[in-house]
XYZ file of N, CA and C in Angstrom:
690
model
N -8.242 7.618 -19.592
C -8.342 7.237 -20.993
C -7.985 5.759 -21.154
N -8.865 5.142 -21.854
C -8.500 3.608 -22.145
C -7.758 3.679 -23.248
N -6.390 2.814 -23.341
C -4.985 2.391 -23.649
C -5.708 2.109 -25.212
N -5.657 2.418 -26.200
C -5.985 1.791 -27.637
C -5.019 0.467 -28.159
N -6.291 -0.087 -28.558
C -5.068 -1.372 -29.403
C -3.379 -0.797 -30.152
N -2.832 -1.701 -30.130
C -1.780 -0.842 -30.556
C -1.433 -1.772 -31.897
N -0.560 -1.525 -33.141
C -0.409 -2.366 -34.153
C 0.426 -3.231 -33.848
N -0.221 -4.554 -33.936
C 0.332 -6.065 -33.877
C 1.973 -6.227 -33.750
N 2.209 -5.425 -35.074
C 3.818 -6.069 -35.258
C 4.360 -5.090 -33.693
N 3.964 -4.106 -33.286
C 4.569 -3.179 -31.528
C 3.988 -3.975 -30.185
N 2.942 -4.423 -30.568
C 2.532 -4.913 -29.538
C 3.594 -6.570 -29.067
N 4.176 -7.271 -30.764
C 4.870 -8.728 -30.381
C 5.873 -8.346 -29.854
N 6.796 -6.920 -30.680
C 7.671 -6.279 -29.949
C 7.937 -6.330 -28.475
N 6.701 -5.419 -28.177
C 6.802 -5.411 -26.395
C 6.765 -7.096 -26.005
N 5.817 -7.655 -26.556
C 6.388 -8.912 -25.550
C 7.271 -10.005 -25.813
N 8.262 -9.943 -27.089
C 9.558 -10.096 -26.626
C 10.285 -9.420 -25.964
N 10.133 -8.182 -25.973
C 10.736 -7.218 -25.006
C 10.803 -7.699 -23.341
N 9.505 -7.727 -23.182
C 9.029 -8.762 -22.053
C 9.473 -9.539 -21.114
N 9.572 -11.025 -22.382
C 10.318 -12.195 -22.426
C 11.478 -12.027 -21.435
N 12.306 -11.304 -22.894
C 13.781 -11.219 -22.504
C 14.015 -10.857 -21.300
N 13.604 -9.656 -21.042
C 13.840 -9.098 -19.596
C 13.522 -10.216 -18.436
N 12.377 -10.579 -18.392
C 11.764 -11.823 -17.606
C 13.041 -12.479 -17.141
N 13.700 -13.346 -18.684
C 14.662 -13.828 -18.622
C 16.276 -13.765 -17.825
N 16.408 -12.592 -18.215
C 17.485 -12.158 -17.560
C 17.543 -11.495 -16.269
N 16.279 -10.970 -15.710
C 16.238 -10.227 -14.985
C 14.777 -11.180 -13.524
N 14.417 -12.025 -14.167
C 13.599 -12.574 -13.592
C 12.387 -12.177 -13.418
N 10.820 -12.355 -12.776
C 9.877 -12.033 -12.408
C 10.048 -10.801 -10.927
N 10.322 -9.425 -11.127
C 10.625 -9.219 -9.875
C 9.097 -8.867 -9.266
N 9.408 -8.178 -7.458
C 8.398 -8.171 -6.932
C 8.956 -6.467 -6.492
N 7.791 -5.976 -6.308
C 7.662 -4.104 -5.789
C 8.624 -4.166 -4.446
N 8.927 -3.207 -3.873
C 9.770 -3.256 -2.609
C 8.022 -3.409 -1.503
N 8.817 -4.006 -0.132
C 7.577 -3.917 0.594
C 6.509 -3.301 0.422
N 5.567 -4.200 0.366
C 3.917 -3.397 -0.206
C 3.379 -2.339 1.091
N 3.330 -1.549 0.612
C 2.450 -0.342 1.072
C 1.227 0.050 1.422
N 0.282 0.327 2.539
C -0.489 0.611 2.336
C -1.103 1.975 1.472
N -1.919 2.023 0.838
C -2.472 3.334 -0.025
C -1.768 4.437 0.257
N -2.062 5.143 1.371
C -1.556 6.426 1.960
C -0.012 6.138 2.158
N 0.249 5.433 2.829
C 1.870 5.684 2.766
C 2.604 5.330 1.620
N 1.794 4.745 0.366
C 2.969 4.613 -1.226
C 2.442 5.622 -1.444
N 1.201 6.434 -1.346
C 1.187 8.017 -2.215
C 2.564 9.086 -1.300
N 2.767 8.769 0.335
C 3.404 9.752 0.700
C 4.956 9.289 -0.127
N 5.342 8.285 -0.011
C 6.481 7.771 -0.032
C 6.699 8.203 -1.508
N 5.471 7.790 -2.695
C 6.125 8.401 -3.859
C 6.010 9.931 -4.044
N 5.647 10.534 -3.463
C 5.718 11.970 -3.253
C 7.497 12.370 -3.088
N 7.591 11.658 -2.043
C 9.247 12.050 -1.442
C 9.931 11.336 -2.659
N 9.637 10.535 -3.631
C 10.865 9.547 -4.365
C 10.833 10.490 -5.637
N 9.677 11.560 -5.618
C 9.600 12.408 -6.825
C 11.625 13.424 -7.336
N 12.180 13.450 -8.007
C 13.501 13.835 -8.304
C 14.477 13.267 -7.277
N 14.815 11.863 -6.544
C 15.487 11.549 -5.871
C 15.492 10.006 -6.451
N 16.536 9.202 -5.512
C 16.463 7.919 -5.650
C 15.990 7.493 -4.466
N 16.078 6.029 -4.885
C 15.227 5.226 -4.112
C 15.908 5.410 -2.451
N 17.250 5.516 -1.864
C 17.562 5.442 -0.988
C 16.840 6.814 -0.045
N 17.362 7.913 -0.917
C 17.167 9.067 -0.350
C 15.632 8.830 0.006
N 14.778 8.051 -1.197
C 13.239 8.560 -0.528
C 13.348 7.520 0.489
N 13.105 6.488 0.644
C 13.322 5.520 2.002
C 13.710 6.181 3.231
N 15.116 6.636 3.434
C 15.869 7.472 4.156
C 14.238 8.457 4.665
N 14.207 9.583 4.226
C 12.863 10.739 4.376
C 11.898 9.574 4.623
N 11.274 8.583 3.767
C 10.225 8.146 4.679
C 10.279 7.526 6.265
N 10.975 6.231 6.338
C 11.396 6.381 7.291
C 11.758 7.270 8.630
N 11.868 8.411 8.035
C 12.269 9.655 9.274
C 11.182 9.643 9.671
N 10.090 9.894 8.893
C 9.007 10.997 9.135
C 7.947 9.796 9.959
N 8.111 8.202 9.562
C 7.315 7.557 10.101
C 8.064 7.409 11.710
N 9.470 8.019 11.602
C 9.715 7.189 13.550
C 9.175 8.795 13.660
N 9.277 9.876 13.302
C 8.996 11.378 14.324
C 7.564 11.616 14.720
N 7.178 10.835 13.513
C 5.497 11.144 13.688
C 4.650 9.840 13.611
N 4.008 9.553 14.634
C 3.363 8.506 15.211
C 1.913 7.953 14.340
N 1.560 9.537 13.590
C 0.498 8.932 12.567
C 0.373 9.807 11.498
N -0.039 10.073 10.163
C -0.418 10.749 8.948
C -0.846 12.039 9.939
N -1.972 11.357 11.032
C -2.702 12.953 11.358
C -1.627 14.024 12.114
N -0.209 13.175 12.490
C 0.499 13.677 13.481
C 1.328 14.549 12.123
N 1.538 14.256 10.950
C 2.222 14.710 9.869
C 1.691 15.586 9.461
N 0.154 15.777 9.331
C -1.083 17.015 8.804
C -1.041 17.621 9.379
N -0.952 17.557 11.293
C -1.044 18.973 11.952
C 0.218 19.210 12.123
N 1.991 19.130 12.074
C 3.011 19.355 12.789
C 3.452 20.642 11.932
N 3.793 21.637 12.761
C 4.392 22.455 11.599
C 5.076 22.123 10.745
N 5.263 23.412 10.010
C 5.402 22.860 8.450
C 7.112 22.343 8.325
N 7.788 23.630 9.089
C 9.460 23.273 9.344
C 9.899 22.072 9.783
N 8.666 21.215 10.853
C 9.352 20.120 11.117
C 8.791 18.972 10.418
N 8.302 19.346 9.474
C 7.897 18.270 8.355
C 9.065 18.389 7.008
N 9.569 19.172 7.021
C 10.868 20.294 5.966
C 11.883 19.195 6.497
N 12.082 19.555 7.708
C 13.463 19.027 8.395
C 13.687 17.554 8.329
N 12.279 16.622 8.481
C 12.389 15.637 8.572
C 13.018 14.801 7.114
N 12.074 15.129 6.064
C 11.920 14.766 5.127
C 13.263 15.379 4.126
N 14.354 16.024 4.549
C 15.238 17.194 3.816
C 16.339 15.559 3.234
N 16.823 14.235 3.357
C 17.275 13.255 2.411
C 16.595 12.892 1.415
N 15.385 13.761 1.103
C 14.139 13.350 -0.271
C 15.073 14.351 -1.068
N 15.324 15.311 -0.756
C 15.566 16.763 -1.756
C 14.501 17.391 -1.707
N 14.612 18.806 -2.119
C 13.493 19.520 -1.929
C 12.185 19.394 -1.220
N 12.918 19.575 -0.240
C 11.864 19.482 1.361
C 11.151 20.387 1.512
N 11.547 21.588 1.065
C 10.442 23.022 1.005
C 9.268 22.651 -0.167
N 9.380 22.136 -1.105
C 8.319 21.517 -1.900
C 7.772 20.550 -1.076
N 8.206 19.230 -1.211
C 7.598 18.217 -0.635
C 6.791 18.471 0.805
N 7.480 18.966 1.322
C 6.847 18.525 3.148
C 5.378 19.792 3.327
N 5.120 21.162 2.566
C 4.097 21.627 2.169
C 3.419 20.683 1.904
N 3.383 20.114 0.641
C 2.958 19.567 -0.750
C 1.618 18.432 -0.084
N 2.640 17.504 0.995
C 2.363 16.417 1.298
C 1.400 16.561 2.585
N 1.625 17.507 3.720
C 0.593 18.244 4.106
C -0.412 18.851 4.114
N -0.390 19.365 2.603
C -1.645 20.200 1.537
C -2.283 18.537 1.368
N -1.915 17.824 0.688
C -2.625 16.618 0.319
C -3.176 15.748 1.140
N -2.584 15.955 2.925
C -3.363 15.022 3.642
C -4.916 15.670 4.607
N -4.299 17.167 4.144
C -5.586 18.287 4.923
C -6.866 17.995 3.715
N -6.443 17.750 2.724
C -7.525 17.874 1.012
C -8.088 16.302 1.398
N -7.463 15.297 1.873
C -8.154 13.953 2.079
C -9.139 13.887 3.253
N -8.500 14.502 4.188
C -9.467 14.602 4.961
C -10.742 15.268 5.583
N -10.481 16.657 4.616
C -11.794 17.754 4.580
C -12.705 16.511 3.283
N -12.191 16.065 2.517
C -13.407 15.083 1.685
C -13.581 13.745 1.974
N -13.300 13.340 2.946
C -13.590 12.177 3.626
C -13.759 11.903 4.609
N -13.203 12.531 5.451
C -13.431 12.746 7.059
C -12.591 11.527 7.707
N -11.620 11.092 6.974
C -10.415 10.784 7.613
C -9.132 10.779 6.866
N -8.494 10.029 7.564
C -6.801 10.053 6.314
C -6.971 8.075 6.329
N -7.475 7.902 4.834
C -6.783 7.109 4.488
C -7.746 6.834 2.760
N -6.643 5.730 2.323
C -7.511 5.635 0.646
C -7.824 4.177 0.292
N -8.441 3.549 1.044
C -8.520 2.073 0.659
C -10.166 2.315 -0.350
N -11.096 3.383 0.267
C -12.036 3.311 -0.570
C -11.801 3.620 -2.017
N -10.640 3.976 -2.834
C -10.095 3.996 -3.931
C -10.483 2.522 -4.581
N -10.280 1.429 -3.471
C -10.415 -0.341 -4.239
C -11.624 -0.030 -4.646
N -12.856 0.377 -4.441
C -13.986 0.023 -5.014
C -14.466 1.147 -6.183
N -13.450 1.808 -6.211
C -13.736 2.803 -7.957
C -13.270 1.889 -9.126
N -13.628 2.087 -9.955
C -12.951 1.785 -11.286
C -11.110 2.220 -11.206
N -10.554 1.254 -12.333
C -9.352 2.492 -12.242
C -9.445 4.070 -13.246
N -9.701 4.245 -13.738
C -10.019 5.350 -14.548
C -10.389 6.126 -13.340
N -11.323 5.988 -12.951
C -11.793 6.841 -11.733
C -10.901 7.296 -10.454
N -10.559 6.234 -10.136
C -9.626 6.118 -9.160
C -7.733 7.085 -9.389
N -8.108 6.741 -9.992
C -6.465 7.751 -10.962
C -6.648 9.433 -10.957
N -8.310 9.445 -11.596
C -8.654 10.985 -11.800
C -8.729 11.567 -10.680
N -9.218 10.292 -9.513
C -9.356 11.205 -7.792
C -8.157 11.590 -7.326
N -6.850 10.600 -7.559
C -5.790 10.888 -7.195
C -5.121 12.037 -7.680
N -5.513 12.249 -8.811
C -4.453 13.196 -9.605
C -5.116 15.067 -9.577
N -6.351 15.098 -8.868
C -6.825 16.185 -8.700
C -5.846 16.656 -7.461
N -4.868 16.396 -6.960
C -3.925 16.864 -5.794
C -2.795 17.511 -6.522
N -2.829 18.550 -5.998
C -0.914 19.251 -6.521
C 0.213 18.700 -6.000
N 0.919 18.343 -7.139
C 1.695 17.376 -6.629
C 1.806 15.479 -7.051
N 0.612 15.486 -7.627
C 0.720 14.033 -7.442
C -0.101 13.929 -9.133
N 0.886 13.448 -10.168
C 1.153 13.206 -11.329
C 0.758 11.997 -11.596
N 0.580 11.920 -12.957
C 0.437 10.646 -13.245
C 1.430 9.408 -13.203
N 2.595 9.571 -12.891
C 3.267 8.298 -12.804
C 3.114 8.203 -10.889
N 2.664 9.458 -10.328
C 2.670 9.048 -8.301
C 1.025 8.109 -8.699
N 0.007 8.604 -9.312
C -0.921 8.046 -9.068
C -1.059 7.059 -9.660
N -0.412 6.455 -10.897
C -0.046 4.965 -11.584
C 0.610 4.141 -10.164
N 1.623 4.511 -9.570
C 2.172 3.934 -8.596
C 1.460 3.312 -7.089
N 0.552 4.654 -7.211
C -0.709 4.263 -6.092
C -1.178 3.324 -6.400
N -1.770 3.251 -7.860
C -2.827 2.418 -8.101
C -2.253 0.830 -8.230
N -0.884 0.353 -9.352
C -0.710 -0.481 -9.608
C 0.143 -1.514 -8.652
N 0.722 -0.379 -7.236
C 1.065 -1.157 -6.494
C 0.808 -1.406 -4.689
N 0.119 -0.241 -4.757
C -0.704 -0.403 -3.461
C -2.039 -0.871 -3.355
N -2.882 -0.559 -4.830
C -4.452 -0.460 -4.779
C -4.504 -1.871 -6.135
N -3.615 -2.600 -6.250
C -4.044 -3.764 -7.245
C -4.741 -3.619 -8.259
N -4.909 -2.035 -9.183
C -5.776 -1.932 -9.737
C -4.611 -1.935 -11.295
N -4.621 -2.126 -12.258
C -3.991 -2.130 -13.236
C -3.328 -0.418 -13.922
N -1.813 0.096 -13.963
C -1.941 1.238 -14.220
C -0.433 0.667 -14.469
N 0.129 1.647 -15.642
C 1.683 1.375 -16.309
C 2.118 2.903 -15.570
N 3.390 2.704 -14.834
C 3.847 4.329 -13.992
C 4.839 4.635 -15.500
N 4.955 5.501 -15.533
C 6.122 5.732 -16.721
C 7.233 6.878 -16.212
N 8.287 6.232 -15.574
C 9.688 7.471 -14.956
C 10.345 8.020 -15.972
N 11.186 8.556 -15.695
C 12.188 8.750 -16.408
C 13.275 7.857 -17.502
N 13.574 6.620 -16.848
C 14.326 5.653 -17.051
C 13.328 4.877 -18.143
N 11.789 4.562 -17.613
C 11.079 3.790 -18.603
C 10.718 4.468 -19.934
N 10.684 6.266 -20.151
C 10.318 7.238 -20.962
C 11.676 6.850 -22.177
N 12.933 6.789 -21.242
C 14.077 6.927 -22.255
C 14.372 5.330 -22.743
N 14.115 4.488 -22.233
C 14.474 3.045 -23.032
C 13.148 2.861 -23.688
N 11.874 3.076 -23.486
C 11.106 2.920 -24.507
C 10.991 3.471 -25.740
N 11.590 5.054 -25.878
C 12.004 5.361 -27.183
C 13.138 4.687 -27.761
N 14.218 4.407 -26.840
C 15.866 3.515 -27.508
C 15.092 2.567 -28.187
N 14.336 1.989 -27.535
C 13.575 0.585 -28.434
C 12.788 0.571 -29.410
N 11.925 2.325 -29.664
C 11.113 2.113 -30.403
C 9.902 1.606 -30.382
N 9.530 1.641 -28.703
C 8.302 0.942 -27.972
C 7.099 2.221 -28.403
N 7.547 3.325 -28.435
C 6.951 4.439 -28.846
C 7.381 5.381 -29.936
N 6.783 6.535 -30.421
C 7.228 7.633 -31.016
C 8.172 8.285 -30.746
N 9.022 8.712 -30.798
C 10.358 9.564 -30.807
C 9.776 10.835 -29.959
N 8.593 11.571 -30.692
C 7.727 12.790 -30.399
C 6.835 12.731 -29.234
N 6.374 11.723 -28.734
C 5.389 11.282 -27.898
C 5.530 11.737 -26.385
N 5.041 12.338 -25.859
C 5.552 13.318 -24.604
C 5.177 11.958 -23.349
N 6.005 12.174 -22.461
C 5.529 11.390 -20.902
C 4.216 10.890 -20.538
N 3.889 12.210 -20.506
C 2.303 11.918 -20.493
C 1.221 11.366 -21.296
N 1.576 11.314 -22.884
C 1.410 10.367 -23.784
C 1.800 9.204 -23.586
N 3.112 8.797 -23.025
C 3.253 7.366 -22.953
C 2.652 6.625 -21.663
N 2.279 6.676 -21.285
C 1.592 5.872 -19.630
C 0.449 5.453 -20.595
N -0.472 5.780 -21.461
C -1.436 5.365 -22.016
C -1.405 4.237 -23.328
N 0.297 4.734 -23.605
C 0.437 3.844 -24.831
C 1.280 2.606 -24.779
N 2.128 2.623 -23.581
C 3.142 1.980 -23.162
C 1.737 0.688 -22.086
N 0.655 1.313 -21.033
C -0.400 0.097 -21.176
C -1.052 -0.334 -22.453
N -0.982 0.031 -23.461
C -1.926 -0.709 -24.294
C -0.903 -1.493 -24.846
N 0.631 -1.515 -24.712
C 1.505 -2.988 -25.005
C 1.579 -3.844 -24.550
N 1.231 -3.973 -23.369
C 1.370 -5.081 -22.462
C 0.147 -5.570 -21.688
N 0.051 -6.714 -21.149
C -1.389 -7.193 -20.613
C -1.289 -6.705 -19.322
N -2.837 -6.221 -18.235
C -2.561 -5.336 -17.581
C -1.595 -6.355 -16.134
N -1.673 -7.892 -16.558
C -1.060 -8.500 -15.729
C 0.219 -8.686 -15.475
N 1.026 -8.323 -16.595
C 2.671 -7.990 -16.802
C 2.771 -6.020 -16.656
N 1.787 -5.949 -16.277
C 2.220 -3.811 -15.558
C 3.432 -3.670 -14.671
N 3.593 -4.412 -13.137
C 4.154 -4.476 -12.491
C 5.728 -4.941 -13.203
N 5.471 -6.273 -13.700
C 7.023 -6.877 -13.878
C 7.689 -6.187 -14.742
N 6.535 -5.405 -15.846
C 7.404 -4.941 -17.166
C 7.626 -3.524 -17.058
N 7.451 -3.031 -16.083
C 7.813 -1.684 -15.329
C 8.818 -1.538 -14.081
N 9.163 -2.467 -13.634
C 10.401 -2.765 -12.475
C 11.281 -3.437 -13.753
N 11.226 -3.914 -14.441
C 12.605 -4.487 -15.740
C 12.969 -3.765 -16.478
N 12.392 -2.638 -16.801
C 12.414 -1.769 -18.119
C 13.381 -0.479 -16.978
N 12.996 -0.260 -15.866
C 13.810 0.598 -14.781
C 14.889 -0.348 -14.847
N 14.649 -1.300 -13.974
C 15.958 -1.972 -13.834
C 17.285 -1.836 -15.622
N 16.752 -2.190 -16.601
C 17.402 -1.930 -17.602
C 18.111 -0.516 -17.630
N 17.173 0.436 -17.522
C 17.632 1.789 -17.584
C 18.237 2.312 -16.722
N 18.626 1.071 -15.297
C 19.256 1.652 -14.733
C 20.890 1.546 -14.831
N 20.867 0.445 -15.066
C 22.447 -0.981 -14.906
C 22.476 -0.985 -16.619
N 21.946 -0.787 -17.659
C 22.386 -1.148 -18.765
C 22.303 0.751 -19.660
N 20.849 0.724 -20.054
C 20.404 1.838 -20.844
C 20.866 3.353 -19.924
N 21.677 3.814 -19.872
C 22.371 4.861 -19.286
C 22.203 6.267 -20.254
N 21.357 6.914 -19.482
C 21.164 8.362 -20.294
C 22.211 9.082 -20.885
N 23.374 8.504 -20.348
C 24.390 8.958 -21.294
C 25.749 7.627 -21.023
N 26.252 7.681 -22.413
C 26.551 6.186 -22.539
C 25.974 4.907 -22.224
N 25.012 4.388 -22.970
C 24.737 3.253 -22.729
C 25.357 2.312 -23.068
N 25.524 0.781 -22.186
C 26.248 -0.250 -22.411
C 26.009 -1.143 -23.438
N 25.467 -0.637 -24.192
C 24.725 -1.405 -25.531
C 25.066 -2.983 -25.656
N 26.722 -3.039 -25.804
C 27.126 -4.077 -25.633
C 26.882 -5.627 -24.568
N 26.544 -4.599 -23.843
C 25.750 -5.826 -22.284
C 24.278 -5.591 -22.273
N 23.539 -5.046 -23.634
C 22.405 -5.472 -23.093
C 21.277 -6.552 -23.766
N 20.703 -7.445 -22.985
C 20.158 -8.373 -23.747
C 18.882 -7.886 -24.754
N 19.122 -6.751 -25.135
C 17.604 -6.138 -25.904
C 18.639 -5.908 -27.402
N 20.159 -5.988 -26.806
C 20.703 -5.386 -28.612
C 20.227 -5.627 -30.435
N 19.781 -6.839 -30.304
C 19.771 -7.685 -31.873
C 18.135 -6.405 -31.829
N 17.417 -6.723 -30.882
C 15.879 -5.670 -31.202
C 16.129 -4.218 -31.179
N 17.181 -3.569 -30.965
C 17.477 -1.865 -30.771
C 18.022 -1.577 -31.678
N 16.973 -0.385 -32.165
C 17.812 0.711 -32.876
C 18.322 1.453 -32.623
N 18.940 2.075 -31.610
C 19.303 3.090 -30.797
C 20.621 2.689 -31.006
N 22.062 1.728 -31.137
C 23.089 1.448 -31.190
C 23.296 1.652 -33.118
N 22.257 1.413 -33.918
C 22.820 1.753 -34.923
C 22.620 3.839 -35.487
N 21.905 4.384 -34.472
C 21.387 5.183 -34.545
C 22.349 5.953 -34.286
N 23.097 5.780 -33.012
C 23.779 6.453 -32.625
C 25.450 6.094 -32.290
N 26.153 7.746 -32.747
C 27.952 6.893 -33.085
C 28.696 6.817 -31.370
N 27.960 5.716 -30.506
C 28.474 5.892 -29.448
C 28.829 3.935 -29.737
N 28.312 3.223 -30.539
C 28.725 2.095 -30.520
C 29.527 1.554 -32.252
N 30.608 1.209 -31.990
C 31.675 1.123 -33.126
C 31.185 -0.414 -33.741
C-alpha cells in the first residue's frame, strides 16, 4: 500500500521530530550491512529478543554451519540448539528452515538479491508470503539490506510514536508502518527509525519514561497526559 499524504501541520511535526533527534543523536548508520538472506535470517532470530541475544544465535549458526544450504538440510534439533540465545528456538530454528526450503523450491537456490529488481511494494508482498516473517522482518529486509525504501515499525517505534502523537492513539502496528512512511521522506527511513529506537530505548521507557531528559519534551504530550511527571 502506498503511504498517503499525511496533514501538513503531522507531517512538520515529524520533521522536527527528525531534526531534533538528528541533533542529539546524530545521523546514525544500521549495524554491519547484510547481505539479503542473512538480515532476513538474523531478523528472524532478533524477533522477541535483543540485539545481543540475536547476534549471539546468529553468529552461532554462521561458525556451525558453513552455508544457508548447510542450515536447510541439518536437523531440526541442531538448528534449535544452535540458535537457543535468540529465545524461542523451537519456533525460530523450524521457522527459519521452513523459509529457506520455500526459497529454494521457487527459485532454485538460496538467496534474494533478485528482490533489487522488483518494485518495493512487490518485493515486501514476496517477502511476507513466509510464516514468520512480518511486516517490520520484511521492512528490515528491504530498507536495509535491499536499499529499497520501507519504515520497520518495533515495538519501541509503535510506543514513542503514539507518546508524540506521530499517530492515532487507536491505530494498530500494522497500521503504522504505512503511516509513520508517509511522514518522512523515503530518504530519512533509515535514520528516523534507528533514532526513534534509540529514543525508546535510553529515554521513552515503556514504563517510566525520563521525560525530563528528553530532547522531544516542549513537542510531547504524553508528560502532560500522564501523572508520572510533577
Amino acid at each position: 500500500m502506498q503511504p498517503s499524504t499525511p496533514p501538513p501541520e503531522l507531517a512538520r511535526r515529524a520533521a522536527e521530530i527528525h531534526r531534533r533527534l538528528l541533533e542529539v543523536y546524530g545521523r546514525p548508520e544500521w549495524r554491519q550491512p547484510l547481505q539479503p538472506l542473512d538480515e532476513l535470517v538474523s531478523t528472524i532470530l532478533s524477533q522477541n529478543t535483543n540485539d545481543r541475544n540475536r547476534d549471539a544465535a546468529f553468529e552461532a549458526l554462521k561458525a556451525r554451519f558453513p552455508t544457508w544450504e548447510a542450515v536447510r538440510d541439518a536437523p531440526t534439533e541442531e538448528v534449535i540448539e544452535t540458535i537457543r540465545p535468540a529465545g524461542l528456538a523451537n519456533q525460530k530454528g523450524p521457522r527459519i528452515q521452513t523459509v529457506l526450503r520455500q526459497i529454494t523450491a521457487e527459485r532454485g537456490r538460496l538467496e534474494l538479491d533478485f528482490l533489487r529488481e522488483y518494485p518495493p511494494e512487490e518485493a515486501h508482498a514476496w517477502l511476507m508470503r513466509f510464516n514468520g516473517v512480518g511486516r517490520k522482518t520484511a521492512a528490515i529486509v528491504l530498507q536495509f539490506a535491499l536499499d529499497k525504501p520501507a519504515f520497520p515499525v518495533d515495538t519501541h517505534i509503535y510506543r514513542v510514536s503514539g507518546r508524540l502523537g506521530l499517530r492515532p492513539p487507536a491505530m494498530t502496528v500494522e497500521q503504522a508502518h504505512d503511516h509513520l512512511a508517509a511522514l518522512f521522506p523515503p530518504e530519512d527511513y533509515g535514520p528516523a527509525h534507528l533514532n526513534l529506537i534509540r529514543l525508546g530505548r535510553e529515554v521513552c521507557h515503556a514504563r517510566k519514561p525520563d521525560c525530563p531528559r528528553c530532547p522531544l519534551r516542549d513537542l510531547c504530550p504524553y508528560p502532560a497526559q500522564s501523572n508520572e511527571i510533577e
